[in-house]
XYZ file of C-alpha atoms in Angstrom:
720
model
C 120.675 99.031 104.464
C 118.391 97.319 106.947
C 117.371 98.159 110.486
C 115.483 96.399 113.282
C 113.409 98.788 115.370
C 112.325 98.500 118.985
C 110.000 95.523 119.410
C 107.018 94.924 121.650
C 105.009 91.990 122.991
C 101.814 91.022 121.200
C 100.715 88.217 123.536
C 101.920 85.546 125.929
C 102.697 81.937 125.026
C 101.732 78.577 126.438
C 104.542 76.307 125.178
C 103.921 72.638 124.531
C 104.714 70.144 127.259
C 107.880 68.959 125.514
C 109.039 72.643 125.428
C 110.404 72.274 121.884
C 107.393 74.014 120.353
C 106.158 77.522 121.071
C 102.488 76.632 121.236
C 101.732 78.756 118.154
C 100.631 76.898 115.050
C 100.405 79.810 112.655
C 100.026 83.570 112.144
C 98.083 84.903 109.177
C 97.270 88.455 108.008
C 93.692 89.647 108.247
C 91.778 92.561 106.704
C 94.647 95.070 106.616
C 98.256 95.610 107.627
C 97.389 96.075 111.312
C 95.460 92.877 112.053
C 96.687 89.278 112.371
C 95.127 85.950 113.306
C 97.096 83.864 115.800
C 96.257 80.157 115.997
C 97.692 78.201 118.899
C 98.621 74.544 118.766
C 95.658 73.521 120.877
C 92.115 74.905 120.546
C 92.125 78.726 120.251
C 92.145 81.332 117.478
C 92.650 85.021 118.409
C 92.374 88.180 116.312
C 94.814 90.962 117.300
C 95.188 94.608 116.381
C 98.968 94.773 116.210
C 99.507 98.502 116.819
C 97.461 98.399 120.036
C 98.562 94.898 121.143
C 94.896 94.221 121.828
C 92.853 91.067 121.148
C 89.688 91.949 119.229
C 88.152 88.502 119.316
C 88.870 84.939 120.388
C 87.276 81.625 119.458
C 87.831 78.185 120.983
C 86.779 74.723 119.874
C 85.191 72.403 122.410
C 87.140 70.161 124.744
C 88.326 67.002 123.001
C 88.869 68.715 119.631
C 92.011 70.481 118.476
C 93.103 72.800 115.698
C 95.060 70.964 113.012
C 95.412 73.824 110.511
C 95.935 77.529 111.316
C 92.942 79.783 110.763
C 92.929 82.034 107.687
C 90.815 85.023 106.653
C 88.873 84.673 103.410
C 88.910 88.190 101.972
C 86.187 87.402 99.453
C 83.593 86.209 101.961
C 84.871 88.137 105.037
C 84.946 84.873 106.980
C 87.458 82.863 108.994
C 88.318 79.292 108.023
C 90.075 76.682 110.161
C 90.387 72.893 110.319
C 89.859 70.794 113.433
C 90.601 67.104 113.920
C 92.136 66.932 110.401
C 88.814 66.555 108.565
C 86.386 69.160 109.938
C 86.316 72.547 108.166
C 84.891 75.332 110.331
C 83.774 78.714 108.967
C 82.649 81.702 111.043
C 82.368 85.492 111.083
C 83.844 88.016 113.508
C 80.538 88.554 115.352
C 80.101 84.823 116.036
C 80.719 83.888 119.663
C 80.788 80.090 119.720
C 82.454 77.933 117.076
C 80.241 74.985 117.939
C 77.225 76.888 116.585
C 78.871 77.958 113.310
C 79.091 76.204 109.945
C 81.183 73.052 109.719
C 81.723 70.368 107.082
C 83.465 66.998 107.339
C 85.554 65.893 104.353
C 86.664 62.432 103.296
C 90.456 62.862 103.600
C 92.869 64.475 106.064
C 93.684 68.125 105.373
C 97.208 69.572 105.625
C 96.485 73.323 105.301
C 93.963 75.879 104.058
C 95.627 78.744 102.168
C 94.227 82.065 101.008
C 95.819 85.065 99.304
C 94.017 88.415 99.486
C 91.542 88.715 96.647
C 91.813 85.058 95.610
C 89.761 81.915 96.265
C 90.715 79.877 99.326
C 92.345 76.534 98.512
C 92.605 73.333 100.538
C 95.761 71.198 100.451
C 95.230 67.592 101.570
C 97.892 65.543 103.326
C 98.229 63.265 100.298
C 98.970 66.209 97.965
C 95.585 66.864 96.342
C 94.319 70.463 96.072
C 90.717 71.709 95.948
C 89.094 75.109 95.851
C 87.266 75.625 99.135
C 83.951 76.465 97.488
C 83.932 73.360 95.297
C 84.923 71.190 98.253
C 82.123 72.544 100.443
C 79.628 71.890 97.672
C 80.456 68.162 97.926
C 82.384 67.563 101.174
C 82.493 63.761 100.824
C 83.908 63.781 97.298
C 86.735 61.364 96.543
C 90.182 62.913 96.895
C 93.036 61.453 94.850
C 96.486 60.658 96.250
C 99.283 62.575 94.562
C 102.129 61.524 96.865
C 103.806 58.159 97.225
C 102.721 56.024 100.222
C 105.820 56.894 102.304
C 106.029 60.551 101.197
C 104.943 63.299 103.643
C 104.438 67.054 103.336
C 106.868 69.232 105.332
C 105.950 72.819 104.324
C 103.466 74.652 102.103
C 102.401 78.113 100.982
C 100.582 79.785 98.106
C 101.368 82.819 95.971
C 99.849 84.767 93.103
C 101.998 85.077 89.973
C 100.823 86.786 86.798
C 97.177 86.716 88.015
C 97.466 82.953 88.537
C 97.334 81.284 91.954
C 99.946 78.645 92.774
C 100.197 76.214 95.680
C 103.765 75.294 96.632
C 104.665 72.466 98.996
C 107.719 70.397 99.847
C 107.788 66.725 100.771
C 110.235 64.193 102.184
C 110.669 60.555 101.194
C 113.461 58.405 102.622
C 115.854 61.338 102.973
C 115.021 62.842 99.578
C 113.198 66.166 99.372
C 110.824 67.234 96.617
C 109.089 70.449 95.602
C 105.616 70.517 94.067
C 104.327 73.544 92.173
C 100.610 73.396 91.382
C 98.829 75.934 89.223
C 95.264 76.095 90.541
C 93.308 77.166 87.426
C 93.691 74.903 85.504
C 95.404 72.220 87.578
C 98.957 71.910 86.233
C 101.495 70.165 88.466
C 105.281 70.410 88.370
C 107.513 68.192 90.521
C 111.172 68.890 91.333
C 113.771 67.078 93.420
C 116.082 69.104 95.666
C 119.792 68.327 95.631
C 120.977 66.305 98.615
C 123.066 68.077 101.252
C 126.125 66.447 102.841
C 125.389 63.946 105.603
C 121.801 63.696 104.301
C 120.718 66.782 106.228
C 117.102 67.909 105.956
C 116.133 71.581 105.485
C 115.039 73.352 108.654
C 112.885 75.979 106.951
C 111.544 77.144 103.601
C 110.437 80.514 102.265
C 109.142 81.513 98.840
C 108.701 84.796 96.977
C 107.700 85.802 93.456
C 109.462 88.417 91.339
C 110.457 88.865 87.691
C 108.165 86.003 86.571
C 110.150 83.581 88.721
C 109.463 81.847 92.022
C 112.425 82.023 94.416
C 112.682 79.259 96.998
C 114.880 79.852 100.066
C 115.866 76.983 102.362
C 118.216 76.689 105.337
C 120.107 73.582 106.449
C 121.388 72.640 109.945
C 124.997 73.238 108.816
C 124.250 76.944 108.220
C 124.093 76.696 104.430
C 121.337 78.804 102.890
C 120.350 77.990 99.305
C 118.097 79.552 96.698
C 116.389 77.763 93.819
C 114.608 79.580 91.011
C 111.565 78.117 89.260
C 109.717 79.436 86.249
C 105.946 79.642 86.596
C 105.697 78.681 82.931
C 107.569 75.398 83.351
C 106.336 72.180 81.709
C 103.492 70.278 83.266
C 103.923 66.808 84.738
C 102.489 63.802 82.994
C 101.893 60.474 84.670
C 105.049 58.875 83.232
C 107.302 61.954 83.245
C 110.563 62.070 85.171
C 110.969 64.279 88.214
C 112.995 67.383 87.334
C 116.198 68.044 89.271
C 116.095 71.513 90.835
C 119.376 73.498 90.660
C 120.407 75.608 93.641
C 122.757 78.472 94.469
C 124.522 78.924 97.795
C 123.473 82.342 99.121
C 125.101 82.277 102.549
C 127.359 79.913 104.476
C 126.547 81.001 108.013
C 129.003 80.016 110.711
C 127.614 77.594 113.291
C 129.018 75.963 116.386
C 130.254 72.397 116.423
C 126.670 71.337 116.996
C 124.203 71.571 114.122
C 121.388 74.097 114.088
C 118.217 72.732 115.622
C 115.686 75.580 115.835
C 116.427 78.030 113.025
C 114.448 79.776 110.301
C 115.068 82.091 107.349
C 112.488 84.087 105.372
C 112.621 86.552 102.497
C 112.098 90.225 103.409
C 112.691 91.574 99.899
C 114.804 90.715 96.884
C 118.050 91.554 98.703
C 117.407 90.816 102.406
C 116.524 87.764 104.495
C 115.658 87.516 108.188
C 117.340 84.692 110.102
C 116.711 83.470 113.643
C 118.443 80.671 115.512
C 121.844 81.139 113.835
C 124.733 82.438 116.012
C 125.649 86.108 115.616
C 129.112 86.363 113.995
C 130.479 88.703 116.679
C 128.487 87.615 119.752
C 129.414 85.097 122.364
C 127.911 81.657 122.778
C 124.653 81.124 124.589
C 122.880 84.077 122.979
C 120.195 83.949 120.309
C 119.779 86.697 117.733
C 117.408 87.823 115.038
C 119.527 89.017 112.116
C 118.959 90.591 108.718
C 121.437 89.611 106.010
C 122.013 91.168 102.612
C 122.170 88.159 100.300
C 123.542 90.170 97.370
C 126.660 91.234 99.276
C 126.603 88.492 101.960
C 126.836 91.024 104.784
C 125.094 91.289 108.140
C 122.906 94.411 108.113
C 121.141 94.344 111.510
C 120.921 92.183 114.600
C 118.862 92.067 117.795
C 119.316 89.739 120.730
C 116.304 87.544 121.469
C 115.830 86.743 125.148
C 114.459 83.349 126.116
C 114.189 80.075 124.282
C 113.592 80.296 120.532
C 111.536 77.781 118.596
C 112.673 78.273 115.001
C 109.466 80.073 113.979
C 109.297 83.330 112.037
C 106.548 85.215 110.193
C 106.842 88.487 108.272
C 103.907 90.728 107.315
C 103.730 94.461 106.530
C 107.329 95.243 107.567
C 106.871 93.468 110.898
C 108.589 90.300 112.079
C 106.615 88.024 114.413
C 108.823 85.775 116.524
C 107.847 83.558 119.495
C 110.516 83.262 122.185
C 110.484 82.410 125.856
C 106.927 82.984 127.032
C 105.865 85.729 124.629
C 105.208 86.501 120.972
C 107.141 89.614 119.958
C 106.610 91.988 117.056
C 109.762 93.638 115.697
C 109.306 96.281 112.967
C 112.043 96.459 110.359
C 113.063 98.573 107.406
C 115.025 97.656 104.285
C 116.421 99.967 101.644
C 118.662 99.412 98.661
C 122.347 99.274 99.518
C 125.500 99.905 97.569
C 128.460 97.579 97.873
C 130.400 100.199 99.816
C 127.647 100.674 102.385
C 127.055 96.932 102.720
C 130.731 96.373 103.513
C 130.920 99.418 105.774
C 133.844 100.773 103.791
C 134.327 103.683 101.420
C 136.811 104.672 98.781
C 139.091 107.475 99.881
C 138.077 110.840 98.491
C 140.772 112.308 96.247
C 139.344 115.819 96.205
C 140.000 118.335 98.908
C 136.591 119.922 98.468
C 134.619 117.138 100.148
C 131.932 118.938 102.117
C 131.486 117.896 105.767
C 128.002 116.920 106.813
C 127.874 119.118 109.918
C 130.547 121.380 111.305
C 129.171 122.639 114.629
C 126.142 121.640 116.714
C 123.858 124.377 115.451
C 120.260 123.809 114.391
C 120.829 126.086 111.391
C 123.621 123.807 110.202
C 121.954 120.544 111.155
C 118.417 121.009 109.838
C 119.082 123.358 106.956
C 122.573 122.072 106.103
C 124.099 125.482 105.588
C 127.351 125.283 103.681
C 130.499 125.917 105.629
C 133.099 128.279 104.301
C 135.107 126.265 101.836
C 138.106 128.538 102.139
C 138.348 127.825 105.836
C 138.031 124.081 105.249
C 140.636 123.979 102.510
C 142.946 126.266 104.454
C 142.746 124.120 107.523
C 143.479 120.977 105.554
C 146.403 122.635 103.792
C 148.046 123.563 107.086
C 147.823 120.005 108.435
C 150.651 118.407 106.522
C 152.163 116.260 109.208
C 152.418 112.532 108.766
C 149.868 112.048 111.537
C 147.392 114.206 109.667
C 147.973 112.355 106.432
C 147.420 108.984 108.088
C 144.227 110.126 109.818
C 142.664 111.029 106.486
C 142.990 107.440 105.298
C 141.733 105.770 108.451
C 139.163 103.035 107.976
C 136.048 102.714 110.102
C 137.661 99.915 112.118
C 140.692 102.063 112.886
C 138.486 104.984 113.918
C 136.561 102.694 116.284
C 139.834 101.670 117.932
C 140.983 105.283 118.293
C 137.690 106.249 119.944
C 138.584 103.948 122.840
C 141.759 105.869 123.776
C 142.020 109.211 121.957
C 141.179 112.580 123.499
C 137.888 114.382 122.931
C 139.445 116.813 120.442
C 141.134 114.047 118.432
C 137.987 111.912 118.345
C 135.904 114.815 117.076
C 138.468 115.524 114.353
C 138.864 111.975 113.092
C 135.111 111.221 113.066
C 134.467 114.550 111.356
C 137.057 113.714 108.681
C 135.649 110.234 108.231
C 132.169 111.644 107.618
C 133.605 114.345 105.329
C 135.393 112.019 102.941
C 132.295 110.906 101.030
C 128.518 110.903 101.020
C 126.966 109.906 104.330
C 124.839 107.287 102.508
C 127.997 105.240 101.976
C 128.650 105.193 105.713
C 125.156 104.211 106.786
C 126.221 100.831 108.140
C 128.992 102.385 110.244
C 126.974 105.171 111.879
C 125.516 102.823 114.495
C 128.946 101.418 115.372
C 130.446 104.887 115.727
C 127.595 106.133 117.914
C 127.651 103.040 120.143
C 131.394 103.326 120.626
C 131.172 107.032 121.528
C 128.303 106.449 123.952
C 130.010 103.467 125.613
C 133.139 105.465 126.348
C 131.121 108.479 127.522
C 129.270 106.309 130.018
C 132.501 104.733 131.263
C 134.548 107.957 131.327
C 132.791 110.984 132.824
C 135.393 113.361 131.353
C 134.762 112.151 127.797
C 131.800 113.567 125.855
C 131.491 114.622 122.189
C 128.114 116.364 121.754
C 128.789 117.822 118.304
C 129.905 114.455 116.917
C 126.878 112.663 118.344
C 124.586 115.352 116.909
C 126.266 114.874 113.548
C 125.623 111.121 113.625
C 121.982 111.532 114.713
C 121.309 113.959 111.891
C 122.553 111.422 109.346
C 119.140 109.719 109.797
C 120.857 106.326 109.576
C 120.777 106.024 113.342
C 117.804 104.919 115.431
C 117.167 104.221 119.099
C 117.421 100.439 118.769
C 120.918 100.768 117.266
C 122.151 102.921 120.163
C 119.656 102.621 123.052
C 121.821 104.468 125.616
C 122.202 107.678 123.606
C 119.093 109.475 124.887
C 119.860 108.525 128.489
C 123.414 109.818 128.087
C 122.133 113.127 126.713
C 119.793 113.497 129.698
C 122.604 112.762 132.159
C 124.775 115.391 130.484
C 121.804 117.807 130.386
C 122.348 118.046 126.642
C 118.759 118.972 125.808
C 119.780 120.019 122.308
C 120.819 116.430 121.558
C 117.663 115.142 123.276
C 115.467 117.181 120.972
C 117.486 116.001 117.991
C 116.935 112.342 118.981
C 113.212 112.885 119.517
C 113.049 114.612 116.147
C 114.843 111.950 114.077
C 114.410 108.609 115.913
C 111.220 106.788 114.813
C 111.441 103.972 117.368
C 111.880 105.580 120.795
C 110.095 103.409 123.415
C 107.345 104.833 125.580
C 109.491 104.486 128.711
C 112.192 106.715 127.202
C 109.581 109.206 125.997
C 108.219 109.492 129.542
C 111.743 109.851 130.946
C 112.347 112.805 128.618
C 109.014 114.304 129.662
C 109.978 114.139 133.347
C 113.358 115.719 132.635
C 111.875 118.560 130.604
C 109.134 119.449 133.104
C 111.444 119.339 136.126
C 114.201 121.312 134.394
C 114.933 124.655 136.163
C 114.076 127.710 134.117
C 117.694 128.848 134.344
C 118.826 125.664 132.569
C 115.985 125.866 130.042
C 116.946 129.371 128.981
C 120.405 128.099 127.983
C 118.979 125.560 125.518
C 119.268 126.336 121.801
C 116.206 124.601 120.300
C 115.266 124.046 116.666
C 114.396 127.359 114.921
C 111.014 126.338 113.476
C 109.729 125.105 116.827
C 110.948 128.326 118.453
C 109.189 130.375 115.789
C 105.956 128.533 116.490
C 106.106 129.280 120.215
C 107.100 132.887 119.594
C 104.024 133.219 117.392
C 101.818 131.911 120.188
C 103.300 134.077 122.922
C 103.243 137.208 120.748
C 99.485 136.791 120.307
C 98.988 135.802 123.912
C 98.913 139.366 125.227
C 97.549 141.095 122.134
C 94.215 139.279 122.250
C 92.166 138.842 125.405
C 89.692 136.042 125.688
C 88.592 133.683 122.943
C 87.843 135.175 119.534
C 85.614 134.145 116.638
C 82.838 133.130 119.036
C 84.871 130.352 120.627
C 84.384 131.561 124.192
C 80.658 132.075 123.862
C 80.366 128.715 122.155
C 82.160 126.987 124.998
C 80.075 128.770 127.612
C 76.838 127.947 125.797
C 77.793 124.310 125.554
C 78.474 124.003 129.265
C 75.693 123.165 131.672
C 77.896 122.598 134.701
C 76.538 124.196 137.862
C 79.144 126.476 139.464
C 79.145 128.952 142.308
C 79.752 132.654 141.760
C 83.308 132.293 143.062
C 83.963 129.443 140.662
C 82.593 131.507 137.789
C 84.859 134.410 138.716
C 87.875 132.086 138.926
C 86.990 130.681 135.555
C 86.686 134.133 134.000
C 90.050 135.078 135.451
C 91.520 131.928 133.919
C 90.120 132.768 130.484
C 91.159 136.406 130.557
C 94.604 136.084 132.084
C 95.729 132.752 130.603
C 99.449 132.699 129.818
C 101.994 130.026 128.926
C 102.815 128.210 132.197
C 106.406 127.341 131.133
C 109.284 129.263 129.583
C 109.681 129.232 125.809
C 112.585 126.756 125.587
C 110.832 124.281 127.885
C 107.659 124.595 125.810
C 109.630 123.757 122.663
C 110.985 120.562 124.257
C 107.522 119.569 125.498
C 106.176 120.060 121.961
C 108.750 117.541 120.753
C 107.445 114.973 123.257
C 103.854 115.614 122.152
C 104.744 114.659 118.594
C 106.235 111.255 119.475
C 104.456 108.112 118.329
C 103.258 105.890 121.170
C 100.930 103.107 122.221
C 98.346 103.990 124.880
C 98.782 100.709 126.726
C 102.575 101.019 126.880
C 102.712 104.720 127.787
C 100.004 104.787 130.470
C 101.939 102.859 133.185
C 104.912 105.220 132.850
C 102.718 108.320 133.056
C 101.480 107.159 136.452
C 105.007 107.727 137.789
C 104.734 111.492 137.206
C 104.209 113.626 140.296
C 100.906 115.463 140.702
C 102.697 118.819 140.398
C 104.269 117.823 137.071
C 100.930 116.538 135.786
C 99.224 119.781 136.765
C 101.851 121.893 134.956
C 101.727 119.694 131.858
C 97.910 119.830 131.733
C 98.053 123.605 132.093
C 100.410 123.764 129.140
C 98.204 121.455 127.025
C 95.207 123.606 127.941
C 97.146 126.704 126.880
C 98.049 125.155 123.507
C 94.490 124.116 122.799
C 93.127 127.578 123.570
C 95.713 129.184 121.320
C 94.627 126.965 118.440
C 91.024 128.037 119.052
C 91.932 131.717 119.255
C 93.829 131.698 115.978
C 92.517 129.173 113.440
C 95.358 130.044 111.067
C 97.655 128.063 113.365
C 95.953 124.877 112.190
C 97.539 125.347 108.768
C 100.980 126.474 109.896
C 104.170 125.019 108.435
C 106.119 124.976 111.691
C 107.128 121.791 113.458
C 104.497 121.712 116.195
C 101.966 119.307 117.733
C 98.534 118.918 116.179
C 95.216 119.380 117.994
C 94.683 115.608 117.877
C 98.030 114.963 119.551
C 97.236 117.540 122.248
C 93.880 115.950 123.032
C 95.401 112.443 123.069
C 97.858 113.505 125.758
C 95.125 115.241 127.743
C 93.121 112.019 127.764
C 96.100 109.895 128.814
C 97.082 112.218 131.644
C 93.516 112.286 132.985
C 93.318 108.496 132.780
C 96.559 108.147 134.724
C 95.925 110.796 137.424
C 92.218 111.597 137.536
C 91.687 110.607 141.182
C 94.642 112.684 142.376
C 93.539 115.695 140.318
C 89.991 115.544 141.656
C 91.346 115.639 145.220
C 93.630 118.601 144.458
C 91.871 121.944 145.068
C 94.231 123.832 142.723
C 93.225 121.586 139.807
C 89.462 122.203 140.122
C 89.310 125.166 137.751
C 91.555 123.415 135.231
C 89.402 120.280 135.235
C 86.249 122.339 134.690
C 87.847 124.111 131.728
C 89.024 120.822 130.238
C 85.523 119.435 130.676
C 84.103 122.370 128.739
C 86.611 121.907 125.951
C 85.810 118.224 125.583
C 82.082 118.883 125.703
C 82.462 121.508 122.987
C 84.324 119.040 120.783
C 81.697 116.349 121.329
C 78.925 118.733 120.305
C 80.875 119.844 117.250
C 81.368 116.251 116.083
C 77.696 115.541 116.762
C 76.670 118.426 114.525
C 79.074 117.280 111.822
C 77.548 113.815 112.070
C 74.100 115.283 111.419
C 75.414 116.892 108.241
C 76.931 113.621 107.073
C 73.591 112.105 106.084
C 72.584 115.145 104.069
C 75.925 115.317 102.290
C 75.737 111.620 101.447
C 72.224 112.127 100.095
C 73.477 114.999 97.960
C 76.322 112.887 96.633
C 73.955 110.051 95.678
C 71.516 112.287 93.767
C 71.249 111.522 90.086
C 72.036 114.751 88.270
C 70.299 115.167 84.964
C 72.697 115.941 82.176
C 70.271 118.070 80.122
C 70.096 121.334 82.074
C 69.427 123.509 79.050
C 70.310 127.133 79.660
C 68.660 127.616 83.064
C 67.324 125.433 85.843
C 66.380 125.567 89.516
C 66.712 122.532 91.768
C 65.310 122.285 95.290
C 67.017 119.741 97.563
C 65.304 118.934 100.860
C 67.166 117.407 103.792
C 65.102 115.450 106.278
């Protein structure tokens, strides 16, 4: 099972003049899973925080010079290393502003790449095949560098990996149509050379990828005819002497991807894990011509697991780090998160064996939260009795329908028949064996619902969403359909289970929930735990007046805002008579929105589309939630599904950023803004006081405690 989630843009591109290259020379990981270094093909290196899509630093070489090797991050020295003009090694730190004023060293031979694996020494691969540790090279930059390759042999691709605590440099070369693989063990230097088998018509590989597992190095390479091969190399293979023969490298055909009459030109394939590869630039098996896709294939079962259309020109480049795929296309560099799990043969093929027992339990029977979230068992007698009565030939044939047949029936059958056949399909076996078909079923149901206003199957869609094998990117129109049908139950279910809902859709749901009439909201049947949480808040709302446990006095003491007597009276009335500004069901739906993951930069533009009245109501509700948490500290440790204080304050900040000017000019919002100011000021003071304690606690932790205490002792610790 593999899935491609909703992607986002990391940065723009400046393609090369010949338009065949993206303008990006390389992407390398930095200090953690959320930072990457992007090196363009010209003069610039930029550090990005991926989750925020923000550049944290950028460095440019002077006019007339150019980057000839992508920058890498040396984890041992906390420095960046790049090569300019083939022979100049540049090293700098994050706080350096100008590269021209940082350390540089000129070597005696042209450099191909600098490689570095986290925790290991950086290595330098020269264009003629020699390898040096960066530290030893910098100690003597003008040292003589030997030539490993033949005069007419050139490097095409390189990488480095760590295997069994040993670092290896791997690179491929080409010589008169023949392709070779070099495997160099760094400490000590032991070189192995292999020759790749020739492909028909003397085709050259378009891309290479390498991974290490089970004491073997796996090499993946893709040819223009769509053939994808894997070669396996032992890290303990024999070394290469001067007069030894080159070893022929066996290969296995993993995939024979279908291509058009023309050969592939810009394509790439990389390992994601031991069973999955990501491929770009190869036609989608079921899509029309003229479209480019990013696909994930299961190489064990040779099945397509996920696909996403890529808009704009592709350049045959692909990088994968920390479950994220980086792909340049058109005029942007996109980041597409992915997920891979182990698959069975049945799930990979999208087919299941027919269940021979009549007691197969359905996943969900009716669209009830009690059934969906807690999976209450349905009455088996009713299920068996119903199946016993349906003995017609039509009933018998429907039980043995395949997924493909069900998809065809969805296009023409009635609502009742569709619900029955999908329910039976999901009841025949474990839902895990149908994971690859859930997306197809949901997409087919949504497509017909959008085309036919009289067709809608809410219980079936809820059943598919609850399977947790469905995500927004697999069926992007589902949430919009639920909003059009005013199916807020299904909306909450999608918000609850989908991990990849875009910020635009989140804001659309927010608008729908806030503007929903109370009469419609009272008809919604929300999730029980979220209802219990709100019932707990509202039950305490009238039993306790004002802030308890010193919270009110603390907030008043922390405020030094000058207010008139009328303002003070209005404020007191707000504190004493504060109540939930929305009905319970609407509050439950808003809580679901508050718990959605988002990026500030992507959500902020959509929040600006909210009306001032909606913003005012939403801020009132956030203010109410925050005060309830302060009144009853036990709510901080509750087990209900509810937003956290941090999530509440994040939304408060975003709403104020988006609508502060309008709120300031609105007389009705004055008291609310003053109260929010006091809350923020109280939090700032609290964190300041905690910061003062931090030094004392650190000092206490660093104290050397004497082991010999005897029977009694007194220690005096002074904090300054």
